[in-house]
mmCIF file of C-alpha atoms and ligand atoms in Angstrom:
data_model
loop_
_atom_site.group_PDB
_atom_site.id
_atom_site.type_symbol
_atom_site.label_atom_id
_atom_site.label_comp_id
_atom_site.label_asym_id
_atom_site.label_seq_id
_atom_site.Cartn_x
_atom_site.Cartn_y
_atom_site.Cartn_z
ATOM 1 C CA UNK Y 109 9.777 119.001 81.044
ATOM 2 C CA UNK Y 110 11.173 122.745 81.786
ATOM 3 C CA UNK Y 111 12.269 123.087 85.263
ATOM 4 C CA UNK Y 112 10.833 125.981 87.506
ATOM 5 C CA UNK Y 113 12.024 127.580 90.761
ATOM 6 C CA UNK Y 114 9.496 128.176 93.506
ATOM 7 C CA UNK Y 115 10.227 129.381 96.984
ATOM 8 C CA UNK Y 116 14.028 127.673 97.434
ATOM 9 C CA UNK Y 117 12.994 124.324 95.302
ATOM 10 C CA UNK Y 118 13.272 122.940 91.738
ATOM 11 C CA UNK Y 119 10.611 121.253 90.963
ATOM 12 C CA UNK Y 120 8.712 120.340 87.383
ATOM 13 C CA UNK Y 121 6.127 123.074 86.059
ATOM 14 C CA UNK Y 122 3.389 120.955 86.151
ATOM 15 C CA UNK Y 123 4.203 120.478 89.783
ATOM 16 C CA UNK Y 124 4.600 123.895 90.843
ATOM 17 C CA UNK Y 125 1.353 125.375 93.070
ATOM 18 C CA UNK Y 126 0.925 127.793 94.696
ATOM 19 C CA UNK Y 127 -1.840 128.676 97.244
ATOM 20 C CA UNK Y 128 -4.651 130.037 96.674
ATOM 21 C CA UNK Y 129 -4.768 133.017 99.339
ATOM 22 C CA UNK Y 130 -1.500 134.091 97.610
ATOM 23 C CA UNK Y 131 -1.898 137.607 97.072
ATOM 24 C CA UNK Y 132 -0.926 137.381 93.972
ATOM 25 C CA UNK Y 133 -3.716 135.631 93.339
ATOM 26 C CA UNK Y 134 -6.397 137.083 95.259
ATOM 27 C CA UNK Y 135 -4.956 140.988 95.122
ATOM 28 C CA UNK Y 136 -2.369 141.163 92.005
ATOM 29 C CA UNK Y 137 -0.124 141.838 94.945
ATOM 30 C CA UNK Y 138 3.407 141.646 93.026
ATOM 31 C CA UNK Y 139 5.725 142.563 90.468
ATOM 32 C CA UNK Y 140 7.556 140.777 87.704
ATOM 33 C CA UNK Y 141 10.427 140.622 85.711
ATOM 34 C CA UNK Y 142 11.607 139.392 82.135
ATOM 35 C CA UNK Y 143 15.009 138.560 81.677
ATOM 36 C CA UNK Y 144 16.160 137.740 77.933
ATOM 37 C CA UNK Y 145 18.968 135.292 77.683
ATOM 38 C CA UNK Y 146 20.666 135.618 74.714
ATOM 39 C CA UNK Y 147 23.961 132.674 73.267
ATOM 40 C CA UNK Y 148 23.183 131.489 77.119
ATOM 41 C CA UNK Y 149 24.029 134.964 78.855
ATOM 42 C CA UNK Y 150 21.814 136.261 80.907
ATOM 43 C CA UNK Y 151 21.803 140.152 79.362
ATOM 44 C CA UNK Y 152 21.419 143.651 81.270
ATOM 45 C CA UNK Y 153 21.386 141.561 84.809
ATOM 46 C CA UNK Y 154 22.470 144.223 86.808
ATOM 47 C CA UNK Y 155 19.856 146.743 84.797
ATOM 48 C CA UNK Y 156 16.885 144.306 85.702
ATOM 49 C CA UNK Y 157 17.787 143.325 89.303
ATOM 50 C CA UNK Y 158 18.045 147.250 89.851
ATOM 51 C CA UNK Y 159 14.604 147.644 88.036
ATOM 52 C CA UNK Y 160 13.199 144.289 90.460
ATOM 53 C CA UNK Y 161 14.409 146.754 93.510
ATOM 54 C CA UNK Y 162 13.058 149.979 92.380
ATOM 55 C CA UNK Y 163 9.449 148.077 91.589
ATOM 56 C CA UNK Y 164 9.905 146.045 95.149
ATOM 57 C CA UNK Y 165 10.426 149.376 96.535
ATOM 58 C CA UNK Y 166 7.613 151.194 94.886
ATOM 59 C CA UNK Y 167 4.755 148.573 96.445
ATOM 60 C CA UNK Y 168 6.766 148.626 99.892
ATOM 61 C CA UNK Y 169 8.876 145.176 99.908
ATOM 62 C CA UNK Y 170 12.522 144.152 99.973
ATOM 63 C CA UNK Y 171 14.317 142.544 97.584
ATOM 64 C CA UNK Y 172 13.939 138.750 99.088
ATOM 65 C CA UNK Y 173 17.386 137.618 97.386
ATOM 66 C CA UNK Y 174 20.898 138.684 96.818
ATOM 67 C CA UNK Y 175 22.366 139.596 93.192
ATOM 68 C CA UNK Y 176 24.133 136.237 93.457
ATOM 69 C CA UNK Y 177 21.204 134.292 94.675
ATOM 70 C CA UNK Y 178 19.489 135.029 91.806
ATOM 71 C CA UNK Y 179 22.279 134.843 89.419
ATOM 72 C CA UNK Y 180 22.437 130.851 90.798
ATOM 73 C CA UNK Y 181 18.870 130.559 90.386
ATOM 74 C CA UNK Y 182 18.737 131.889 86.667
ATOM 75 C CA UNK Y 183 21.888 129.589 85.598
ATOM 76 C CA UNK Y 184 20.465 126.519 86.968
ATOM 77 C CA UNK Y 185 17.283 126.922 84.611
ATOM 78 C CA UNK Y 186 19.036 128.208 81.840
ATOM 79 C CA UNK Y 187 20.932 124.974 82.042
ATOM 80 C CA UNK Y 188 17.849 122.849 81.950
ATOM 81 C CA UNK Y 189 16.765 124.027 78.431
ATOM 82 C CA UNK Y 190 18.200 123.340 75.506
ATOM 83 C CA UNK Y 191 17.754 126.957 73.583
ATOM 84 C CA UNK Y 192 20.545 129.596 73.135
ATOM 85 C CA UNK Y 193 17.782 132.456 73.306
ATOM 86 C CA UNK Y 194 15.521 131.770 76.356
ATOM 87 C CA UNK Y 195 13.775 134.450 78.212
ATOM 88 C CA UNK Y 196 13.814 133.967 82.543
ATOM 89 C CA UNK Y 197 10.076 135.403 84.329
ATOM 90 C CA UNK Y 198 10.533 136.422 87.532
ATOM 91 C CA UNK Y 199 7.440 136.846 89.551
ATOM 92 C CA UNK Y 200 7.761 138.028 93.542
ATOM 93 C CA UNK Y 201 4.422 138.353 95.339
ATOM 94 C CA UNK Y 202 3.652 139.293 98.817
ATOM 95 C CA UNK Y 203 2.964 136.152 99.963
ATOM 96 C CA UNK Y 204 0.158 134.124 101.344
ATOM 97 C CA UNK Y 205 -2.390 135.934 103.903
ATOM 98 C CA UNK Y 206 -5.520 135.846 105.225
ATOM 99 C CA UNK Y 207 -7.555 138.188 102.181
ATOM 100 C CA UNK Y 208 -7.055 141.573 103.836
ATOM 101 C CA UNK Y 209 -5.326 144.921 102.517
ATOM 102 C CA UNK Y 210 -3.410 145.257 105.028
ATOM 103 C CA UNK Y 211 0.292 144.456 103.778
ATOM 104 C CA UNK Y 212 1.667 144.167 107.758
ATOM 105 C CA UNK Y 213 0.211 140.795 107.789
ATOM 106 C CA UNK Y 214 2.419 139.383 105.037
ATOM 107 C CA UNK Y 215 6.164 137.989 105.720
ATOM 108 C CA UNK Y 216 7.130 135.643 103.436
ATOM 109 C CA UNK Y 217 7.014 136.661 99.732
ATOM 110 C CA UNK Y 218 6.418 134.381 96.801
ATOM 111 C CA UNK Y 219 9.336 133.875 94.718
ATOM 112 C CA UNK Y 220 8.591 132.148 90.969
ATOM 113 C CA UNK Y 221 11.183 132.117 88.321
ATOM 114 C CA UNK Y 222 11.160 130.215 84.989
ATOM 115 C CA UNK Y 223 12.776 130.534 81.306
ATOM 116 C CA UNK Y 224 11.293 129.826 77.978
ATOM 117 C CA UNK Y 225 12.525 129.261 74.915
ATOM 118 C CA UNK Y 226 12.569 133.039 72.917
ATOM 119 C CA UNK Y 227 9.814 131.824 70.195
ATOM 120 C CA UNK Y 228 11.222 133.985 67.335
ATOM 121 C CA UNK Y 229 8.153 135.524 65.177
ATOM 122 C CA UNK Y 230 8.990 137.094 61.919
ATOM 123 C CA UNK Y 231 8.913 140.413 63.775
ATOM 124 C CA UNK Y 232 11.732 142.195 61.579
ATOM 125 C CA UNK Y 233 10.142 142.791 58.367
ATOM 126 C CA UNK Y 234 7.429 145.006 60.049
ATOM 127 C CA UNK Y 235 4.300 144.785 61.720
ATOM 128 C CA UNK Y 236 0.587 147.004 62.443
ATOM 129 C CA UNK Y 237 0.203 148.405 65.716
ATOM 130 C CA UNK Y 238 -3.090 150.464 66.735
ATOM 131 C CA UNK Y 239 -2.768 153.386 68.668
ATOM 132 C CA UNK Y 240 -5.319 153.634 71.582
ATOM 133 C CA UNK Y 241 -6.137 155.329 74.948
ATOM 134 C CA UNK Y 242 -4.056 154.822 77.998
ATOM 135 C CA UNK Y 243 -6.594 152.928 80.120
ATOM 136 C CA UNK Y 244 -3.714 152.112 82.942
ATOM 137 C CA UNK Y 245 -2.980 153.539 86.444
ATOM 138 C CA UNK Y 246 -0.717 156.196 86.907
ATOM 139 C CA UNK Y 247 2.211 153.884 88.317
ATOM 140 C CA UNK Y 248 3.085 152.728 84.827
ATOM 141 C CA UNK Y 249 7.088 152.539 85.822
ATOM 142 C CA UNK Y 250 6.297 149.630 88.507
ATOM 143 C CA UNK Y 251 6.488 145.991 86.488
ATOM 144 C CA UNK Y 252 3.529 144.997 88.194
ATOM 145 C CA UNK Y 253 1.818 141.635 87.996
ATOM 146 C CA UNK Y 254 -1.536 143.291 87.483
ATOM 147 C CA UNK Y 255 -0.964 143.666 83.794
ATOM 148 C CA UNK Y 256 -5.127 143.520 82.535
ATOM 149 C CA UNK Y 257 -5.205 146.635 80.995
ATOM 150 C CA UNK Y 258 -2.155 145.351 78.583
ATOM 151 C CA UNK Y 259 -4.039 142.347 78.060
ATOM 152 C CA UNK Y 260 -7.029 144.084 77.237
ATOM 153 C CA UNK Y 261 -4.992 146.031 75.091
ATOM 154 C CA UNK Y 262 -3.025 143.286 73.588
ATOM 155 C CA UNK Y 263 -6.696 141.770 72.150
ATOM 156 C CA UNK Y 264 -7.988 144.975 70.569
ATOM 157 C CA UNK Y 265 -4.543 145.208 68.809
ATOM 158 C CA UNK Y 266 -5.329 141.492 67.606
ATOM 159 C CA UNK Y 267 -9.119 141.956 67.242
ATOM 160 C CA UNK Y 268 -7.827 144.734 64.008
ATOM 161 C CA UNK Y 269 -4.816 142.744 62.811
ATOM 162 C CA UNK Y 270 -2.430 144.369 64.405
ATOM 163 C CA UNK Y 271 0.342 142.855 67.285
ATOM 164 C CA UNK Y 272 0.476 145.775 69.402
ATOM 165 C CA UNK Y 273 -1.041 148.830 71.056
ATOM 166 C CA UNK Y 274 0.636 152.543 71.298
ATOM 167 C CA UNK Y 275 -0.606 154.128 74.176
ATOM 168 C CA UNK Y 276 -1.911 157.698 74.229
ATOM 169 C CA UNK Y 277 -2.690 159.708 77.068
ATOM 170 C CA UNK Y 278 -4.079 163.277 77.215
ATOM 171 C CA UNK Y 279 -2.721 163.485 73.656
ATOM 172 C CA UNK Y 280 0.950 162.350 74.212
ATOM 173 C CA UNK Y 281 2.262 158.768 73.224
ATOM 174 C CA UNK Y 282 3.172 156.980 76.620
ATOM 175 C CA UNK Y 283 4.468 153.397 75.222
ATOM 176 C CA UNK Y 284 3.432 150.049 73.739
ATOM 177 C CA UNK Y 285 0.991 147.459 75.673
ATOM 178 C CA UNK Y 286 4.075 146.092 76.394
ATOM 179 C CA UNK Y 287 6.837 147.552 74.410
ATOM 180 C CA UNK Y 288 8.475 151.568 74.844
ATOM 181 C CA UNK Y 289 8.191 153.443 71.458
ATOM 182 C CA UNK Y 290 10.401 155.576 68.976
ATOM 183 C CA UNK Y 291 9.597 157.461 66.472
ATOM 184 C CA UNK Y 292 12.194 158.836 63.794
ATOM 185 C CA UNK Y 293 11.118 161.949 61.846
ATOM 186 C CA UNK Y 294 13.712 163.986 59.543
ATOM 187 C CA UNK Y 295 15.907 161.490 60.430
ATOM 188 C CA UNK Y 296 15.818 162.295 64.359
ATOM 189 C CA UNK Y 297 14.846 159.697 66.741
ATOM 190 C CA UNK Y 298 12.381 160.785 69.584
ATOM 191 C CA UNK Y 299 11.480 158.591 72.541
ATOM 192 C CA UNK Y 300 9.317 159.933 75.503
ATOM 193 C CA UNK Y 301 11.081 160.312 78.551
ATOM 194 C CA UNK Y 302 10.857 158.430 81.213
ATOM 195 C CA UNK Y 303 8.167 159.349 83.830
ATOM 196 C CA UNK Y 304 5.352 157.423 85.755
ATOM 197 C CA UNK Y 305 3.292 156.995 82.740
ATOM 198 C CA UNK Y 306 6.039 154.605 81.129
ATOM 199 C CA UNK Y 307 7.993 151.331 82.062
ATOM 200 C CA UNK Y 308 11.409 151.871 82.258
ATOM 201 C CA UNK Y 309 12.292 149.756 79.921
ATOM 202 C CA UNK Y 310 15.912 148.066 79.646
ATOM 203 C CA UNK Y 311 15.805 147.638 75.966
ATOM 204 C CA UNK Y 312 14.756 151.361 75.286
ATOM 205 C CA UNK Y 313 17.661 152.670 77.618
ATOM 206 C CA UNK Y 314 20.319 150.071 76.030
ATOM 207 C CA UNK Y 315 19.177 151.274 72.354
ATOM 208 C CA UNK Y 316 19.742 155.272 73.812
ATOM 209 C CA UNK Y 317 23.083 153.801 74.737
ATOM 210 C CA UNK Y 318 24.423 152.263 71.697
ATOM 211 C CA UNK Y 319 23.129 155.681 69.333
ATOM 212 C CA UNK Y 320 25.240 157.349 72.333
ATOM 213 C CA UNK Y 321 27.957 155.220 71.355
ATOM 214 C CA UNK Y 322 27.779 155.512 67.947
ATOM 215 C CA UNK Y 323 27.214 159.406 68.064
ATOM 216 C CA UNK Y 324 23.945 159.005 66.556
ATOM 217 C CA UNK Y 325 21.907 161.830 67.989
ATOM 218 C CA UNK Y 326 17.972 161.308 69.647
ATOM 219 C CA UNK Y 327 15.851 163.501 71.755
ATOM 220 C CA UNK Y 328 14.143 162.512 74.733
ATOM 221 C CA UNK Y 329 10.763 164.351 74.805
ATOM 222 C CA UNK Y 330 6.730 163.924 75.062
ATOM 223 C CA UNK Y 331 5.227 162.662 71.263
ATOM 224 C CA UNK Y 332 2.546 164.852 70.706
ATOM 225 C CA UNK Y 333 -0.084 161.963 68.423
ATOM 226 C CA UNK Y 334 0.492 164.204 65.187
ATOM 227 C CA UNK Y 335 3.806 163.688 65.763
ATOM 228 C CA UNK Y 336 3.618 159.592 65.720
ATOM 229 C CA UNK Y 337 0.576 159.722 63.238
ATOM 230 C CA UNK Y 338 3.587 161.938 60.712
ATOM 231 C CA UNK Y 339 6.327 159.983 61.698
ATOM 232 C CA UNK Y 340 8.482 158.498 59.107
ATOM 233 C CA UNK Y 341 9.204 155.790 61.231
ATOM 234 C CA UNK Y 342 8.004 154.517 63.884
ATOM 235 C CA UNK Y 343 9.561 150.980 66.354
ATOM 236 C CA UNK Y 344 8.658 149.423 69.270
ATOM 237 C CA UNK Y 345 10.905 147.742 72.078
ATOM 238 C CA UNK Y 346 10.813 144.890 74.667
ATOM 239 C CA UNK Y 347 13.600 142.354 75.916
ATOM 240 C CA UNK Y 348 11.677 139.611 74.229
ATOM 241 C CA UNK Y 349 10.747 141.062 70.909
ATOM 242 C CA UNK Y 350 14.179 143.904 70.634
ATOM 243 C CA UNK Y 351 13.432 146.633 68.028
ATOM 244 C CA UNK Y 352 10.726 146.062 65.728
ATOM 245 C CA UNK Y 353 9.749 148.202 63.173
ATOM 246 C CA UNK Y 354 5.881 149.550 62.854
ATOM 247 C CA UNK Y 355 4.873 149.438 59.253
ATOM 248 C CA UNK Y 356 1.450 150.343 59.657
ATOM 249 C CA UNK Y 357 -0.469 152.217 62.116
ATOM 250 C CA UNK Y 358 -3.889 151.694 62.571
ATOM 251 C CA UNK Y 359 -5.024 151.630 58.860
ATOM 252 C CA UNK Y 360 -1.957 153.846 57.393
ATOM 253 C CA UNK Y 361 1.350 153.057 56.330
ATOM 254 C CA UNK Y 362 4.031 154.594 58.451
ATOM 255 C CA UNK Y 363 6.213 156.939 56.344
ATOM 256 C CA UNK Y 364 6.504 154.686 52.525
ATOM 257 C CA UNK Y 365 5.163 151.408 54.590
ATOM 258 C CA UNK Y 366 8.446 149.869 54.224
ATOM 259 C CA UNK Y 367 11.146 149.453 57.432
ATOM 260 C CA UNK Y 368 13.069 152.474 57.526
ATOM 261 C CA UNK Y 369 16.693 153.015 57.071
ATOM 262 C CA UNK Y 370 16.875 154.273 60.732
ATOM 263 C CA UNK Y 371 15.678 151.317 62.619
ATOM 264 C CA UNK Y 372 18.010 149.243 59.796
ATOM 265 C CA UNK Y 373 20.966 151.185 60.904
ATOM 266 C CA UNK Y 374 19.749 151.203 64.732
ATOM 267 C CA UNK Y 375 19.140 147.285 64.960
ATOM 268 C CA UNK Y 376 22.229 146.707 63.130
ATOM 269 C CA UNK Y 377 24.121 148.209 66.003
ATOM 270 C CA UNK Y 378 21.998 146.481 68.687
ATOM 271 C CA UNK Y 379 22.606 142.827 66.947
ATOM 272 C CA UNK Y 380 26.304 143.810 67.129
ATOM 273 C CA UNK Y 381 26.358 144.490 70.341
ATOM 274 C CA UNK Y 382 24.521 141.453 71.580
ATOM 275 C CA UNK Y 383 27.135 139.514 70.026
ATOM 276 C CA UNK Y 384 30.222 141.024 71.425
ATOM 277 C CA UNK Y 385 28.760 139.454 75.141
HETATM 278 N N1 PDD O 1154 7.295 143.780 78.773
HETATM 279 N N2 PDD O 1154 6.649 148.823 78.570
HETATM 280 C C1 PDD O 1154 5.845 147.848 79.015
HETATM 281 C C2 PDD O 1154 4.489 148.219 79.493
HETATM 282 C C3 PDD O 1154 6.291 146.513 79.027
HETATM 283 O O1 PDD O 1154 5.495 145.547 79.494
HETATM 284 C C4 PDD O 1154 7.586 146.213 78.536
HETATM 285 C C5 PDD O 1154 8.139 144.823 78.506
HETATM 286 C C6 PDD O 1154 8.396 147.267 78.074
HETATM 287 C C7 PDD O 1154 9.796 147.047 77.574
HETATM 288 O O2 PDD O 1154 10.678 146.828 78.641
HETATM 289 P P1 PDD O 1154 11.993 145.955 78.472
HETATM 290 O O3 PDD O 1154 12.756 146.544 77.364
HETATM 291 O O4 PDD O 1154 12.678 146.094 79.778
HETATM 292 O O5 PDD O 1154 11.565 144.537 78.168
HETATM 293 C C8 PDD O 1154 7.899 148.556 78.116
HETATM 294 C C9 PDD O 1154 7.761 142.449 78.959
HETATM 295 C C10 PDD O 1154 8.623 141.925 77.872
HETATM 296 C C11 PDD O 1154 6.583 141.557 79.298
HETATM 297 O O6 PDD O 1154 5.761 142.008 80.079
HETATM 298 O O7 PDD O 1154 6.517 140.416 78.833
#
């Protein structure tokens, strides 16, 4: 039975409530977190926590723990699975309150942390993405709760085949449903940069660090959609799911339809570095 933290206790999932005038519940009042674990090490702590502060900042709260606090609370679950590879959710609402905008009335958040075992899906050999509208707000670097418009997303990806959605808005690629995107052409990598439009996601800043590293040159600039639809390659990146490779977009094939010696190269660096922890 996988052990959950909620507001200072341990308790079983199935066991864990929460009330009902949460606002989380009632106004999608909160932001999130996910935390991959990798050999049992929690990975790019410091990088998340200072993403949790910037996103608690953003919707006008304070962190509610210290760095250690939530080191403890992260060890103790990782402990209670059995999986190398687990990935910790942190969720921090505003609280419980009477249902009224007005944040003044809340003052005592919601804290909800869990891990999971990593489910590996045969991501590495490829997979379809769509590409689609933007149809989110224009606070797109918060890791807010509210996440519909990614679920929405998510299903229209699935309702054509495909696992996820690249986002475009007034013409320019933002980032995946959940996922930031890179596109290789002439052997160059591109990413957008980061702005309100895009998560700033951990795994795309770590992968920008390792080519860094490895004196492999990228640009950091908008992705006109010509530019993806021509790209020779084109991968996707999350904690959970790393760097996966997009074989086919909508109904093309992306460059030959094969993975691309880029994101070969690229991924090979990235395993090696999760290793060296
Ligand atoms: N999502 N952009 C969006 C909109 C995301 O939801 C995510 C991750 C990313 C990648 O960020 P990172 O590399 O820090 O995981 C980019 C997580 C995994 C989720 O919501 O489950």
């Amino acid at each position: 039975m996988t052990t959950v933290y909620l507001n200072g206790e341990y308790k079983p999932l199935a066991e864990a409530f929460i009330n009902v005038l949460d606002r989380g519940f009632t106004f999608g009042d909160g932001v999130y977190e996910v935390i991959p674990v990798f050999n049992r090490k929690v990975f790019r702590l410091d990088e998340h926590l200072e993403r949790l502060d910037n996103s608690l900042q953003s919707i006008y709260m304070e962190n509610p723990l210290s760095k250690d606090e939530w080191f403890t609370i992260f060890s103790k679950l990782v402990d209670t699975e059995k999986q190398v590879n687990q990935s910790i959710y942190l969720q921090v609402t505003r609280g419980v309150t009477e249902r009224d905008h007005d944040i003044s009335l809340a003052d005592n958040p919601t804290i909800f942390v869990m891990s999971r075992p990593i489910v590996k899906k045969d991501l590495f050999s490829g997979i379809k993405a769509i590409t689609h509208d933007d149809i989110r707000w224009k606070q797109c670097d918060i890791k807010a709760i509210t996440l519909l418009p990614s679920v929405i997303l998510r299903h229209k990806a699935k309702e054509q085949d495909a696992k996820e959605a690249i986002l475009i808005r007034d013409g320019m690629v933002t980032e995946g449903a959940a996922s930031n995107v890179f596109i290789v052409k002439d052997n160059i990598i591109y990413t957008p940069p980061k702005d309100n439009h895009v998560l700033p996601g951990i795994t795309r800043d770590l992968v920008l660090e390792i080519l860094s590293r490895k004196n492999i040159s990228y640009v950091e600039a908008p992705i006109v959609i010509e530019e993806l639809l021509n790209a020779d390659e084109i991968w996707i990146t999350s904690s959970t799911w790393e760097i996966v490779p997009i074989v086919k977009l909508d109904n093309n094939p992306v460059g030959n339809g094969c993975v691309g010696k880029m994101w070969k190269k690229t991924n090979q660096f990235y395993q090696e570095f999760k290793k060296e922890l």
